[in-house]
């Protein structure tokens, strides 16, 4: 018997499981990067726990999601984790999102996932946007093995963390704020040598997306010469044994 519409066009809508914590990545700039499944889960859960309810509110408006939201950020995650775990245990399905990208990646998430796992709660991760993967895949640096270092400490401990990378053979990925990029490149130059190859990915998925590649001395010169660096940045450092095959 034939039914209207092909099997391919009839995608089953997502079944939302009770007593479950969903981890839902959101776009890092380009709203079209949200997945169909992310929208379905955000529509279907009982509650969305979000870093900034206004930021997530704008995303929800865009995709007609009217699920109740509650705040869950670096300053209240310890206090709110227990309450959210209790809600899930009582049968609620909760989606965790951050302002952008994947929750738990340089964003709140680890604590509640750890507690959910300890409580025997099902944790369902959705694949989706995160800055580090598009950054490294387009960097031109080896992608077979890499280390994600997140943000270096803002003040003390930066040099120690960079010194630990002197012999690192894998590509290292760092997140950095625009007002600290010149400082970071200077520190890489000092600690790892001016010939170390780096790639800086700026404003991924956005209008002014840009990759700066080359020896750190060269990339530093580029950034130091700008009036002000704007936007969001991922910094990748080539491994200690890396030999560049093509000059930028
Ligand atoms: N959870 C996010 C993820 O999965 O990538 C990361 C959140 S962290 C608070 C924000 C940092 O991620 C920024 O400072 C920057 O280093 C990086 N980032 C986020 N969006 C970016 C973008 N569009 N382009 C480049 N880097 C970005």
Short mmCIF file of N, CA, C and O in Angstrom, two decimals, residues 46-130:
data_model
loop_
_atom_site.label_atom_id
_atom_site.label_comp_id
_atom_site.label_asym_id
_atom_site.label_seq_id
_atom_site.Cartn_x
_atom_site.Cartn_y
_atom_site.Cartn_z
N UNK A 46 10.28 19.56 28.90
CA UNK A 46 9.46 20.32 29.85
C UNK A 46 10.11 21.65 30.21
O UNK A 46 9.42 22.61 30.55
N UNK A 47 11.44 21.69 30.18
CA UNK A 47 12.14 22.88 30.66
C UNK A 47 13.48 23.01 29.95
O UNK A 47 14.15 21.99 29.68
N UNK A 48 13.87 24.25 29.63
CA UNK A 48 15.20 24.49 29.07
C UNK A 48 16.03 25.22 30.13
O UNK A 48 15.63 26.29 30.60
N UNK A 49 17.16 24.65 30.49
CA UNK A 49 18.09 25.31 31.42
C UNK A 49 19.11 26.04 30.57
O UNK A 49 19.81 25.41 29.77
N UNK A 50 19.18 27.38 30.71
CA UNK A 50 20.06 28.15 29.82
C UNK A 50 20.90 29.15 30.57
O UNK A 50 20.50 29.66 31.61
N UNK A 51 22.07 29.44 29.99
CA UNK A 51 23.01 30.37 30.60
C UNK A 51 22.38 31.74 30.78
O UNK A 51 22.44 32.34 31.83
N UNK A 52 21.81 32.26 29.69
CA UNK A 52 21.18 33.57 29.73
C UNK A 52 19.79 33.41 29.10
O UNK A 52 19.68 33.12 27.91
N UNK A 53 18.77 33.60 29.92
CA UNK A 53 17.41 33.33 29.43
C UNK A 53 17.03 34.25 28.27
O UNK A 53 16.25 33.88 27.41
N UNK A 54 17.64 35.48 28.25
CA UNK A 54 17.31 36.39 27.14
C UNK A 54 17.95 35.93 25.83
O UNK A 54 17.32 35.95 24.77
N UNK A 55 19.21 35.50 25.92
CA UNK A 55 19.90 35.02 24.71
C UNK A 55 19.15 33.82 24.14
O UNK A 55 18.86 33.74 22.94
N UNK A 56 18.84 32.86 25.01
CA UNK A 56 18.12 31.67 24.54
C UNK A 56 16.70 32.03 24.12
O UNK A 56 16.14 31.42 23.21
N UNK A 57 16.14 33.05 24.76
CA UNK A 57 14.80 33.51 24.39
C UNK A 57 14.76 33.97 22.94
O UNK A 57 13.81 33.67 22.21
N UNK A 58 15.82 34.67 22.52
CA UNK A 58 15.86 35.15 21.12
C UNK A 58 15.94 33.98 20.16
O UNK A 58 15.30 33.94 19.12
N UNK A 59 16.72 32.96 20.54
CA UNK A 59 16.84 31.76 19.70
C UNK A 59 15.47 31.06 19.63
O UNK A 59 15.02 30.64 18.57
N UNK A 60 14.81 30.97 20.78
CA UNK A 60 13.51 30.29 20.84
C UNK A 60 12.49 31.04 19.98
O UNK A 60 11.70 30.42 19.26
N UNK A 61 12.51 32.37 20.03
CA UNK A 61 11.56 33.15 19.23
C UNK A 61 11.76 32.85 17.75
O UNK A 61 10.80 32.72 16.99
N UNK A 62 13.01 32.73 17.37
CA UNK A 62 13.35 32.49 15.96
C UNK A 62 12.77 31.16 15.46
O UNK A 62 12.39 31.04 14.31
N UNK A 63 12.71 30.17 16.35
CA UNK A 63 12.27 28.84 15.92
C UNK A 63 10.93 28.42 16.55
O UNK A 63 10.62 27.23 16.62
N UNK A 64 10.15 29.40 17.00
CA UNK A 64 8.82 29.13 17.59
C UNK A 64 8.86 28.10 18.71
O UNK A 64 8.05 27.15 18.73
N UNK A 65 9.80 28.26 19.58
CA UNK A 65 9.91 27.34 20.73
C UNK A 65 9.36 28.08 21.95
O UNK A 65 9.86 29.16 22.31
N UNK A 66 8.29 27.53 22.57
CA UNK A 66 7.75 28.27 23.71
C UNK A 66 7.88 27.50 25.03
O UNK A 66 7.10 27.67 25.96
N UNK A 67 8.89 26.67 25.10
CA UNK A 67 9.16 25.87 26.31
C UNK A 67 9.63 26.80 27.44
O UNK A 67 10.42 27.70 27.18
N UNK A 68 9.16 26.56 28.67
CA UNK A 68 9.63 27.38 29.79
C UNK A 68 11.15 27.30 29.94
O UNK A 68 11.76 26.27 29.62
N UNK A 69 11.74 28.40 30.41
CA UNK A 69 13.21 28.46 30.54
C UNK A 69 13.57 28.83 31.97
O UNK A 69 12.85 29.58 32.64
N UNK A 70 14.73 28.33 32.39
CA UNK A 70 15.26 28.71 33.70
C UNK A 70 16.75 28.98 33.55
O UNK A 70 17.39 28.38 32.67
N UNK A 71 17.27 29.87 34.38
CA UNK A 71 18.69 30.20 34.20
C UNK A 71 19.59 29.16 34.87
O UNK A 71 19.26 28.59 35.91
N UNK A 72 20.71 28.92 34.23
CA UNK A 72 21.69 27.95 34.74
C UNK A 72 23.05 28.42 34.23
O UNK A 72 23.41 28.22 33.08
N UNK A 73 23.78 29.13 35.09
CA UNK A 73 25.04 29.72 34.64
C UNK A 73 26.14 29.51 35.67
O UNK A 73 25.89 28.96 36.76
N UNK A 74 27.32 30.00 35.35
CA UNK A 74 28.51 29.76 36.19
C UNK A 74 28.26 30.18 37.65
O UNK A 74 28.84 29.60 38.57
N UNK A 75 27.40 31.20 37.87
CA UNK A 75 27.23 31.71 39.23
C UNK A 75 26.13 31.01 40.03
O UNK A 75 26.04 31.20 41.23
N UNK A 76 25.28 30.22 39.35
CA UNK A 76 24.24 29.53 40.14
C UNK A 76 24.20 28.02 39.88
O UNK A 76 23.33 27.33 40.38
N UNK A 77 25.16 27.52 39.10
CA UNK A 77 25.06 26.10 38.72
C UNK A 77 25.17 25.16 39.93
O UNK A 77 24.51 24.13 39.97
N UNK A 78 25.97 25.55 40.93
CA UNK A 78 26.09 24.69 42.11
C UNK A 78 24.74 24.61 42.84
O UNK A 78 24.29 23.55 43.21
N UNK A 79 24.13 25.78 42.99
CA UNK A 79 22.84 25.84 43.69
C UNK A 79 21.73 25.15 42.89
O UNK A 79 20.91 24.43 43.44
N UNK A 80 21.72 25.35 41.58
CA UNK A 80 20.58 24.86 40.79
C UNK A 80 20.69 23.41 40.34
O UNK A 80 19.70 22.79 39.99
N UNK A 81 21.92 22.87 40.36
CA UNK A 81 22.08 21.49 39.90
C UNK A 81 21.17 20.54 40.68
O UNK A 81 20.43 19.74 40.08
N UNK A 82 21.21 20.64 42.01
CA UNK A 82 20.42 19.71 42.83
C UNK A 82 18.93 19.80 42.50
O UNK A 82 18.24 18.77 42.38
N UNK A 83 18.44 21.05 42.35
CA UNK A 83 17.01 21.23 42.08
C UNK A 83 16.63 20.64 40.72
O UNK A 83 15.58 19.99 40.58
N UNK A 84 17.49 20.83 39.73
CA UNK A 84 17.17 20.31 38.39
C UNK A 84 17.24 18.78 38.39
O UNK A 84 16.41 18.11 37.76
N UNK A 85 18.21 18.24 39.12
CA UNK A 85 18.31 16.77 39.21
C UNK A 85 17.03 16.20 39.84
O UNK A 85 16.48 15.19 39.39
N UNK A 86 16.53 16.88 40.88
CA UNK A 86 15.29 16.42 41.53
C UNK A 86 14.12 16.46 40.55
O UNK A 86 13.30 15.54 40.51
N UNK A 87 14.05 17.52 39.75
CA UNK A 87 12.97 17.64 38.76
C UNK A 87 13.03 16.47 37.76
O UNK A 87 12.01 15.90 37.39
N UNK A 88 14.24 16.16 37.33
CA UNK A 88 14.39 15.09 36.34
C UNK A 88 13.99 13.75 36.98
O UNK A 88 13.26 12.96 36.38
N UNK A 89 14.43 13.56 38.20
CA UNK A 89 14.09 12.31 38.91
C UNK A 89 12.57 12.17 39.04
O UNK A 89 12.02 11.08 38.99
N UNK A 90 11.89 13.32 39.19
CA UNK A 90 10.42 13.30 39.34
C UNK A 90 9.70 13.12 38.00
O UNK A 90 8.48 13.10 37.94
N UNK A 91 10.48 13.02 36.92
CA UNK A 91 9.85 12.71 35.62
C UNK A 91 10.05 13.74 34.52
O UNK A 91 9.67 13.50 33.37
N UNK A 92 10.62 14.90 34.86
CA UNK A 92 10.77 15.95 33.83
C UNK A 92 11.88 15.62 32.84
O UNK A 92 12.86 14.96 33.17
N UNK A 93 11.69 16.15 31.62
CA UNK A 93 12.78 16.12 30.65
C UNK A 93 13.31 17.55 30.59
O UNK A 93 12.53 18.51 30.48
N UNK A 94 14.62 17.68 30.69
CA UNK A 94 15.24 19.01 30.70
C UNK A 94 16.32 19.07 29.63
O UNK A 94 17.11 18.14 29.47
N UNK A 95 16.33 20.18 28.88
CA UNK A 95 17.40 20.40 27.90
C UNK A 95 18.35 21.45 28.46
O UNK A 95 17.91 22.50 28.94
N UNK A 96 19.64 21.16 28.40
CA UNK A 96 20.64 22.14 28.82
C UNK A 96 21.24 22.78 27.57
O UNK A 96 21.69 22.07 26.66
N UNK A 97 21.23 24.11 27.52
CA UNK A 97 21.89 24.84 26.43
C UNK A 97 22.81 25.88 27.05
O UNK A 97 22.63 26.27 28.20
N UNK A 98 23.80 26.33 26.27
CA UNK A 98 24.59 27.48 26.72
C UNK A 98 24.28 28.62 25.75
O UNK A 98 23.46 28.47 24.84
N UNK A 99 24.96 29.75 25.91
CA UNK A 99 24.67 30.89 25.02
C UNK A 99 24.99 30.54 23.57
O UNK A 99 24.33 31.00 22.65
N UNK A 100 26.05 29.76 23.38
CA UNK A 100 26.45 29.39 22.02
C UNK A 100 27.33 28.14 22.08
O UNK A 100 28.12 27.98 23.00
N UNK A 101 27.16 27.29 21.09
CA UNK A 101 27.98 26.09 21.01
C UNK A 101 27.48 24.99 21.92
O UNK A 101 26.29 24.93 22.27
N UNK A 102 28.39 24.11 22.29
CA UNK A 102 28.00 22.94 23.07
C UNK A 102 28.09 23.20 24.56
O UNK A 102 29.13 23.67 25.04
N UNK A 103 27.02 22.90 25.31
CA UNK A 103 27.11 23.05 26.75
C UNK A 103 28.22 22.13 27.28
O UNK A 103 28.45 21.05 26.74
N UNK A 104 28.93 22.60 28.30
CA UNK A 104 30.00 21.77 28.87
C UNK A 104 31.35 22.02 28.25
O UNK A 104 32.37 21.60 28.78
N UNK A 105 31.40 22.71 27.10
CA UNK A 105 32.68 23.01 26.46
C UNK A 105 32.98 24.49 26.73
O UNK A 105 32.36 25.37 26.13
N UNK A 106 33.86 24.72 27.71
CA UNK A 106 34.15 26.09 28.20
C UNK A 106 32.85 26.81 28.54
O UNK A 106 32.72 28.03 28.37
N UNK A 107 31.89 26.09 29.00
CA UNK A 107 30.57 26.59 29.40
C UNK A 107 30.02 25.66 30.48
O UNK A 107 30.47 24.50 30.57
N UNK A 108 29.04 26.13 31.27
CA UNK A 108 28.46 25.23 32.28
C UNK A 108 27.90 23.95 31.65
O UNK A 108 27.40 23.98 30.53
N UNK A 109 28.00 22.87 32.39
CA UNK A 109 27.49 21.59 31.90
C UNK A 109 28.10 20.41 32.63
O UNK A 109 27.40 19.49 33.03
N UNK A 110 29.41 20.50 32.85
CA UNK A 110 30.10 19.36 33.46
C UNK A 110 29.46 18.95 34.79
O UNK A 110 29.20 17.77 35.03
N UNK A 111 29.20 19.94 35.64
CA UNK A 111 28.70 19.65 36.99
C UNK A 111 27.37 18.90 36.96
O UNK A 111 27.22 17.85 37.60
N UNK A 112 26.43 19.39 36.18
CA UNK A 112 25.09 18.76 36.17
C UNK A 112 25.16 17.38 35.49
O UNK A 112 24.48 16.44 35.90
N UNK A 113 26.03 17.25 34.48
CA UNK A 113 26.15 15.94 33.83
C UNK A 113 26.75 14.94 34.81
O UNK A 113 26.27 13.81 34.95
N UNK A 114 27.77 15.39 35.55
CA UNK A 114 28.39 14.50 36.55
C UNK A 114 27.36 14.04 37.57
O UNK A 114 27.27 12.85 37.90
N UNK A 115 26.53 14.99 38.04
CA UNK A 115 25.53 14.63 39.05
C UNK A 115 24.43 13.75 38.45
O UNK A 115 23.93 12.85 39.12
N UNK A 116 24.07 14.01 37.21
CA UNK A 116 23.03 13.19 36.55
C UNK A 116 23.54 11.75 36.40
O UNK A 116 22.81 10.79 36.69
N UNK A 117 24.79 11.62 35.97
CA UNK A 117 25.36 10.28 35.80
C UNK A 117 25.38 9.56 37.16
O UNK A 117 24.98 8.40 37.27
N UNK A 118 25.79 10.29 38.20
CA UNK A 118 25.86 9.68 39.53
C UNK A 118 24.48 9.25 40.01
O UNK A 118 24.34 8.27 40.74
N UNK A 119 23.44 9.98 39.57
CA UNK A 119 22.08 9.66 40.01
C UNK A 119 21.41 8.62 39.11
O UNK A 119 20.24 8.29 39.29
N UNK A 120 22.13 8.14 38.12
CA UNK A 120 21.56 7.12 37.23
C UNK A 120 20.58 7.68 36.21
O UNK A 120 19.77 6.94 35.64
N UNK A 121 20.66 8.99 35.97
CA UNK A 121 19.76 9.64 35.00
C UNK A 121 20.32 9.48 33.58
O UNK A 121 21.54 9.57 33.38
N UNK A 122 19.45 9.28 32.62
CA UNK A 122 19.91 9.19 31.22
C UNK A 122 20.31 10.57 30.73
O UNK A 122 19.55 11.53 30.86
N UNK A 123 21.50 10.65 30.14
CA UNK A 123 21.99 11.91 29.56
C UNK A 123 22.08 11.68 28.05
O UNK A 123 22.78 10.78 27.60
N UNK A 124 21.34 12.50 27.30
CA UNK A 124 21.32 12.32 25.85
C UNK A 124 21.99 13.53 25.19
O UNK A 124 21.45 14.64 25.23
N UNK A 125 23.19 13.33 24.59
CA UNK A 125 23.88 14.45 23.94
C UNK A 125 23.48 14.57 22.48
O UNK A 125 23.43 13.57 21.76
N UNK A 126 23.18 15.78 22.04
CA UNK A 126 22.93 15.99 20.60
C UNK A 126 24.23 16.50 19.97
O UNK A 126 24.89 17.35 20.56
N UNK A 127 24.58 16.02 18.78
CA UNK A 127 25.72 16.62 18.09
C UNK A 127 25.32 18.00 17.57
O UNK A 127 24.13 18.25 17.35
N UNK A 128 26.29 18.86 17.38
CA UNK A 128 25.94 20.19 16.87
C UNK A 128 27.08 21.16 16.98
O UNK A 128 28.22 20.75 17.20
N UNK A 129 26.79 22.47 16.85
CA UNK A 129 27.87 23.45 16.79
C UNK A 129 28.76 23.51 18.02
O UNK A 129 28.31 23.33 19.15
N UNK A 130 30.02 23.77 17.76
CA UNK A 130 31.03 24.05 18.78
C UNK A 130 32.16 24.73 18.01
O UNK A 130 32.44 24.35 16.88
#
